[in-house]
Coordinates of C-alpha atoms in Angstrom, one line a residue:
M1466 CA -21.9 4.0 -11.7
N1467 CA -25.0 1.7 -11.0
F1468 CA -26.9 4.8 -9.4
G1469 CA -25.5 7.9 -10.7
V1470 CA -25.0 11.4 -9.1
E1471 CA -28.5 11.9 -7.6
E1472 CA -28.4 8.6 -5.9
A1473 CA -24.9 9.3 -4.7
R1474 CA -25.8 12.5 -3.6
K1475 CA -28.2 11.2 -1.0
I1476 CA -25.1 9.3 0.5
T1477 CA -23.6 12.4 0.9
K1478 CA -26.1 13.9 2.4
A1479 CA -26.8 11.6 5.0
S1480 CA -23.6 11.4 6.2
K1481 CA -21.3 13.8 8.4
V1482 CA -17.9 12.4 7.4
P1483 CA -15.8 12.6 4.4
L1484 CA -16.4 10.0 1.5
H1485 CA -14.1 8.3 -0.9
F1486 CA -14.7 6.5 -3.5
V1487 CA -12.6 3.3 -4.1
T1488 CA -12.1 1.2 -7.0
C1489 CA -11.0 -1.9 -8.1
D1490 CA -11.3 -1.0 -12.0
E1491 CA -8.5 -0.2 -14.5
D1492 CA -10.7 2.7 -16.0
A1493 CA -12.6 4.5 -13.1
R1494 CA -12.9 8.0 -14.9
L1495 CA -16.7 8.0 -15.0
A1496 CA -17.1 6.6 -11.7
S1497 CA -14.6 9.2 -10.1
E1498 CA -16.7 11.9 -12.4
I1499 CA -19.9 10.6 -10.8
A1500 CA -18.7 10.8 -7.2
L1501 CA -17.0 13.8 -7.4
A1502 CA -20.0 15.5 -8.9
A1503 CA -22.0 14.2 -5.8
G1504 CA -19.9 15.7 -3.4
W1505 CA -17.8 12.8 -2.5
T1506 CA -14.4 14.0 -1.1
A1507 CA -11.7 11.6 -2.8
N1508 CA -11.1 9.3 -5.4
S1509 CA -8.1 7.0 -6.2
V1510 CA -4.8 7.9 -8.1
T1511 CA -3.3 4.6 -8.5
S1512 CA -1.2 3.2 -11.6
L1513 CA 1.2 0.7 -10.7
Q1514 CA -1.0 -0.4 -7.6
E1515 CA -3.9 -1.0 -10.0
C1516 CA -1.9 -3.1 -12.4
I1517 CA -0.3 -5.2 -9.8
S1518 CA -3.7 -5.9 -7.5
H1519 CA -6.5 -5.8 -10.4
S1520 CA -5.4 -6.0 -13.8
K1521 CA -3.9 -8.6 -16.3
T1522 CA -3.5 -7.2 -19.8
I1523 CA -3.3 -3.6 -19.5
T1524 CA 0.0 -1.6 -19.9
L1525 CA 1.5 0.6 -17.1
E1526 CA 1.9 3.3 -19.5
D1527 CA -2.2 3.0 -20.4
E1528 CA -2.7 2.7 -16.7
I1529 CA -1.0 6.1 -15.7
R1530 CA -2.6 7.7 -18.5
L1531 CA -6.0 6.7 -16.8
M1532 CA -4.6 8.0 -13.5
Q1533 CA -3.5 11.0 -14.7
Y1534 CA -7.3 11.8 -15.8
D1535 CA -8.5 11.0 -12.3
A1536 CA -5.9 13.3 -10.6
R1537 CA -6.2 16.0 -12.4
L1538 CA -10.1 15.9 -11.7
A1539 CA -9.4 15.8 -8.5
A1540 CA -7.1 18.8 -9.0
I1541 CA -9.4 20.6 -10.5
Y1542 CA -12.2 20.1 -7.9
A1543 CA -9.8 21.7 -5.2
E1544 CA -8.7 24.5 -7.2
R1545 CA -12.0 25.6 -7.6
G1546 CA -12.7 25.5 -4.2
V1547 CA -13.7 21.8 -3.1
P1548 CA -11.1 20.3 -1.0
Q1549 CA -10.2 17.0 -2.1
C1550 CA -7.8 14.0 -0.9
P1551 CA -7.3 11.2 -3.1
W1552 CA -6.2 7.5 -1.9
N1553 CA -2.6 7.1 -3.2
T1554 CA -3.1 3.5 -2.4
S1555 CA 0.0 0.8 -2.0
H1556 CA -1.9 -2.4 -0.9
L1557 CA -0.8 -4.8 -3.6
S1558 CA -1.4 -8.5 -3.2
G1559 CA -0.4 -9.1 0.4
Y1560 CA 2.7 -10.7 -0.5
D1561 CA 5.1 -7.8 -1.4
S1562 CA 8.2 -6.3 0.3
A1563 CA 7.9 -3.0 2.3
G1564 CA 10.6 -1.6 0.0
Y1565 CA 8.2 -2.3 -3.1
H1566 CA 5.2 -1.0 -1.2
S1567 CA 7.2 2.4 -0.4
F1568 CA 8.5 2.8 -3.9
V1569 CA 4.6 2.4 -5.3
H1570 CA 3.8 5.1 -2.8
V1571 CA 6.3 7.9 -3.7
T1572 CA 6.0 7.1 -7.8
E1573 CA 2.3 7.5 -7.3
A1574 CA 2.4 10.6 -5.2
V1575 CA 4.9 12.4 -7.5
L1576 CA 2.3 11.4 -11.0
A1577 CA -0.5 12.7 -8.8
A1578 CA 1.4 15.8 -7.7
E1579 CA 2.1 16.4 -11.4
Q1580 CA -1.5 17.1 -12.0
G1581 CA -2.0 19.3 -9.3
V1582 CA -2.9 17.3 -6.5
K1583 CA -2.4 18.9 -3.2
C1584 CA -3.5 16.4 -0.9
Q1585 CA -2.9 12.4 -0.6
F1586 CA -3.9 9.5 1.9
L1587 CA -1.3 7.2 1.7
S1588 CA -3.3 3.8 2.2
H1589 CA -0.6 1.3 3.3
G1590 CA -1.0 -2.8 2.8
V1591 CA 0.6 -3.9 6.1
N1592 CA 2.8 -7.0 6.0
M1593 CA 1.6 -7.8 9.7
N1594 CA 5.1 -7.3 11.2
L1595 CA 4.7 -4.3 13.7
L1596 CA 8.3 -2.9 13.4
Q1597 CA 8.9 -3.4 9.7
D1598 CA 5.2 -1.8 8.8
I1599 CA 6.0 1.3 11.0
A1600 CA 9.1 1.8 9.0
M1601 CA 7.5 0.9 6.0
I1602 CA 4.8 3.8 6.5
R1603 CA 7.6 6.3 7.6
V1604 CA 9.8 5.8 4.8
S1605 CA 6.9 6.5 2.8
E1606 CA 5.9 9.7 4.4
K1607 CA 9.3 11.3 4.5
L1608 CA 10.1 10.4 0.6
C1609 CA 6.9 11.3 -0.9
Y1610 CA 7.5 14.4 0.6
E1611 CA 11.3 14.5 -0.6
Y1612 CA 10.9 13.5 -3.8
C1613 CA 7.6 16.0 -4.6
A1614 CA 10.1 18.9 -3.4
R1615 CA 12.7 17.8 -5.4
L1616 CA 10.8 17.3 -8.3
G1617 CA 9.2 21.0 -8.3
Y1618 CA 6.0 20.1 -6.6
E1619 CA 6.0 22.1 -3.4
G1620 CA 3.0 22.3 -0.9
V1621 CA 2.0 18.5 -1.4
E1622 CA 0.2 17.3 2.2
F1623 CA 0.8 13.5 2.7
I1624 CA -1.7 11.6 5.5
A1625 CA -0.5 8.3 6.3
G1626 CA -3.1 5.4 7.0
V1627 CA -2.9 1.5 7.2
Y1628 CA -4.8 -0.9 5.3
P1629 CA -5.2 -4.6 6.5
F1630 CA -3.5 -7.2 5.4
L1631 CA -4.1 -8.3 1.8
G1632 CA -3.2 -12.1 2.0
A1633 CA -5.4 -14.7 3.0
W1634 CA -7.6 -14.5 5.8
P1635 CA -8.5 -17.1 8.7
P1636 CA -11.7 -18.9 7.8
R1637 CA -13.0 -18.7 11.4
D1638 CA -14.2 -15.7 13.8
D1639 CA -11.8 -16.3 16.5
E1640 CA -8.5 -16.0 14.6
A1641 CA -10.4 -13.4 11.8
N1642 CA -10.8 -10.9 15.1
A1643 CA -6.8 -11.6 16.1
M1644 CA -6.3 -10.0 12.3
I1645 CA -8.5 -6.9 12.9
A1646 CA -7.1 -6.4 16.5
W1647 CA -3.6 -6.6 15.2
N1648 CA -4.5 -4.4 12.2
A1649 CA -5.7 -1.9 14.5
T1650 CA -2.5 -1.7 16.5
I1651 CA -0.1 -1.0 14.0
P1652 CA -1.6 2.7 13.0
V1653 CA -1.7 3.4 17.1
M1654 CA 1.9 2.4 17.6
G1655 CA 3.0 3.9 14.8
G1656 CA 1.3 7.3 15.4
F1657 CA -0.3 7.3 12.1
P1658 CA -4.1 8.8 11.8
G1659 CA -5.5 6.3 9.4
M1660 CA -7.0 3.1 9.9
I1661 CA -9.0 1.1 7.5
L1662 CA -10.6 -2.2 8.6
K1663 CA -12.0 -5.6 7.2
C1664 CA -14.3 -7.9 9.1
Q1665 CA -14.8 -11.4 10.3
D1666 CA -16.6 -12.3 7.5
E1667 CA -13.4 -11.6 5.1
A1668 CA -12.5 -15.4 4.5
F1669 CA -16.2 -16.5 3.9
A1670 CA -18.3 -13.9 1.4
T1671 CA -18.7 -10.5 1.0
P1672 CA -18.1 -8.7 4.0
T1673 CA -21.7 -7.4 5.9
K1674 CA -22.6 -4.7 7.3
E1675 CA -23.1 -6.5 10.4
G1676 CA -19.6 -7.4 10.5
M1677 CA -18.2 -4.4 9.7
A1678 CA -20.0 -2.8 12.6
R1679 CA -18.3 -5.4 14.8
S1680 CA -14.8 -4.6 13.5
V1681 CA -15.4 -0.8 14.4
R1682 CA -16.4 -1.7 17.8
L1683 CA -13.2 -3.8 18.0
A1684 CA -10.9 -1.5 16.8
R1685 CA -12.4 1.4 18.6
H1686 CA -12.0 -0.6 21.9
M1687 CA -8.5 -1.3 20.8
L1688 CA -8.0 2.5 20.8
T1689 CA -9.3 3.0 24.4
I1690 CA -7.1 0.1 25.7
M1691 CA -4.1 1.6 24.1
G1692 CA -4.5 4.9 25.0
S1693 CA -1.5 7.3 23.7
Q1694 CA 1.0 4.1 23.5
R1695 CA 3.4 4.3 20.9
M1696 CA 6.4 2.4 19.5
P1697 CA 9.4 4.0 21.1
D1698 CA 12.7 4.8 18.9
N1699 CA 14.9 1.8 19.1
E1700 CA 18.5 0.7 17.2
A1701 CA 15.9 -2.0 15.6
L1702 CA 13.6 0.4 14.3
R1703 CA 16.1 2.6 12.6
R1704 CA 18.0 0.0 11.2
E1705 CA 14.7 -1.5 9.6
Q1706 CA 13.8 2.1 8.5
S1707 CA 17.3 2.8 6.7
M1708 CA 17.4 -0.6 4.8
I1709 CA 13.8 0.1 3.2
E1710 CA 14.8 3.8 2.9
L1711 CA 17.9 2.3 1.0
E1712 CA 16.3 0.2 -1.2
V1713 CA 13.7 2.4 -2.4
R1714 CA 15.8 5.6 -2.6
T1715 CA 17.9 3.3 -5.2
L1716 CA 14.7 2.4 -7.3
L1717 CA 13.4 6.1 -7.6
D1718 CA 16.6 7.4 -8.4
K1719 CA 17.1 4.7 -11.1
C1720 CA 13.7 5.5 -12.5
L1721 CA 14.4 9.2 -12.7
E1722 CA 17.8 8.5 -14.4
I1723 CA 16.6 6.3 -17.0
G1724 CA 13.6 8.4 -17.6
E1725 CA 15.3 11.6 -17.5
G1726 CA 13.2 13.0 -15.1
D1727 CA 10.1 11.9 -16.0
M1728 CA 8.8 9.3 -13.3
A1729 CA 6.2 7.6 -15.8
V1730 CA 8.8 7.2 -18.2
G1731 CA 11.2 5.7 -15.8
L1732 CA 8.4 3.4 -14.2
C1733 CA 7.5 2.0 -17.7
K1734 CA 11.0 1.3 -18.7
G1735 CA 11.7 -0.3 -15.2
V1736 CA 8.8 -2.9 -15.9
A1737 CA 9.8 -3.6 -19.4
A1738 CA 13.1 -4.2 -18.4
G1739 CA 12.3 -6.4 -15.2
W1740 CA 13.8 -4.6 -12.6
I1741 CA 10.4 -3.5 -11.0
D1742 CA 9.0 -6.5 -9.7
T1743 CA 7.1 -8.5 -7.0
M1744 CA 6.1 -12.2 -6.2
V1745 CA 2.4 -12.3 -6.7
T1746 CA -0.2 -10.7 -9.1
P1747 CA -2.3 -11.6 -12.1
W1748 CA -0.9 -8.7 -14.3
K1749 CA 1.3 -10.4 -17.1
H1750 CA 3.8 -7.7 -17.3
N1751 CA 5.2 -8.1 -13.7
P1752 CA 8.3 -10.0 -14.4
G1753 CA 7.8 -12.5 -11.3
K1754 CA 11.3 -13.3 -10.7
V1755 CA 11.2 -12.3 -6.8
L1756 CA 10.5 -14.7 -3.9
L1757 CA 9.9 -13.6 -0.7
V1758 CA 9.6 -15.4 2.6
R1759 CA 9.1 -14.4 6.4
D1760 CA 12.3 -14.3 9.2
A1761 CA 12.1 -15.4 12.2
E1762 CA 10.1 -12.3 13.5
N1763 CA 7.3 -12.6 10.5
A1764 CA 8.9 -9.8 9.0
V1765 CA 9.0 -10.1 5.0
R1766 CA 12.4 -10.6 3.4
Y1767 CA 13.8 -11.1 -0.2
L1768 CA 14.8 -14.9 -0.8
D1769 CA 15.6 -14.2 -4.4
T1770 CA 15.6 -10.4 -5.4
G1771 CA 15.0 -11.5 -9.3
N1772 CA 16.6 -8.6 -11.3
I1773 CA 16.1 -6.1 -8.9
P1774 CA 18.8 -3.6 -8.6
L1775 CA 19.4 -3.4 -4.6
P1776 CA 22.4 -2.5 -3.0
E1777 CA 24.7 -5.2 -1.7
E1778 CA 24.2 -4.0 1.7
V1779 CA 20.3 -4.4 1.5
K1780 CA 20.9 -7.9 0.1
E1781 CA 23.0 -8.9 3.1
Y1782 CA 20.3 -7.6 5.6
H1783 CA 17.8 -9.6 4.4
R1784 CA 20.0 -12.8 4.0
T1785 CA 21.1 -12.2 7.5
K1786 CA 17.7 -12.2 8.8
I1787 CA 16.5 -15.2 6.8
A1788 CA 19.5 -16.9 8.2
E1789 CA 17.9 -16.4 11.7
R1790 CA 14.9 -18.0 10.5
E1791 CA 16.7 -21.2 9.0
S1792 CA 18.8 -21.6 12.1
R1793 CA 15.5 -21.5 14.3
D1794 CA 13.8 -23.8 12.2
G1795 CA 16.6 -25.9 11.2
R1796 CA 15.9 -26.1 7.7
K1797 CA 17.0 -23.9 4.7
A1798 CA 14.6 -21.5 3.2
N1799 CA 13.5 -22.5 -0.2
I1800 CA 10.2 -22.4 -2.5
D1801 CA 8.6 -24.8 -0.1
M1802 CA 9.1 -22.0 2.6
V1803 CA 7.6 -19.3 0.6
V1804 CA 4.4 -21.5 -0.2
E1805 CA 4.1 -22.3 3.5
D1806 CA 4.2 -18.3 4.3
I1807 CA 1.7 -17.3 1.9
Q1808 CA -0.7 -19.4 4.0
S1809 CA 0.7 -18.8 7.3
F1810 CA -1.9 -16.4 8.8
S1811 CA -4.9 -18.4 7.2
T1812 CA -4.3 -22.0 8.5
L1813 CA -5.9 -22.8 11.7
P1814 CA -4.6 -24.6 14.6

């Protein structure tokens, strides 16, 4: 936007790797036009994600229309021989359930596929629990493929990746480095090819190029140390994955039901009716009835599901996990615990 096609093309010529255009704009159409015309290989295809993360007043219906333009633009480039892999992101606010993350990914996947997008990068904002984050990403991948095929969009490819925790970061380099290292561990242990990094400056100001270089070196050495280690299959992982999948399927099928097969219509009706909901967002159309806390292993759980129509099995699973935390801490989970958990990773000893 600031420099136009010619200046953006200089970056393309100077780079040996693909370039992705990332934005926090509700309306990124002009910026997408500039980036793709300059030879960049990805824009963003986000609607509900954009509303939750960066918007206040725009309606989901209007945001979907803007997203459809960006998605169709990427598809046109690909159809004419210029490969594109738009980012389907579910970073949200950093205080969202694993199921909500996956639900957003699958809905965005379907909306982009409707516009002809054949390759999407799934950028998952993580909650910082290794087992839950791996389960979440596996559910997203599985259901993105399944629901696109189910709705007639064949041949769509998905590449999974991890985006750093978007909650509050610690205001000291040592603790920030621990956050970076842990964020790098999750995609390695899950076997996912995509890794995005933040840097030590995250809690202080706009990240610097020097800080980002340090993060890259740290993450690269983590890859060297970890080698081919992966999270082994286990009962806890399978159980977590099955609960997330059951939650996401329930919401997706309800969207398709009330939208009469149209995911966009179902999403808009779901928000209006109050059963598509998360806890923290500047977006005024979000119902805000949900409360989330961490369990004894720091996984994110529903303390209050609001009006989300979760199956009773999922609700009971979350209640059981919260009860383990209550037993450990010797107190009941309540709004005070919710507030404490929001600052749990940024509080210095």
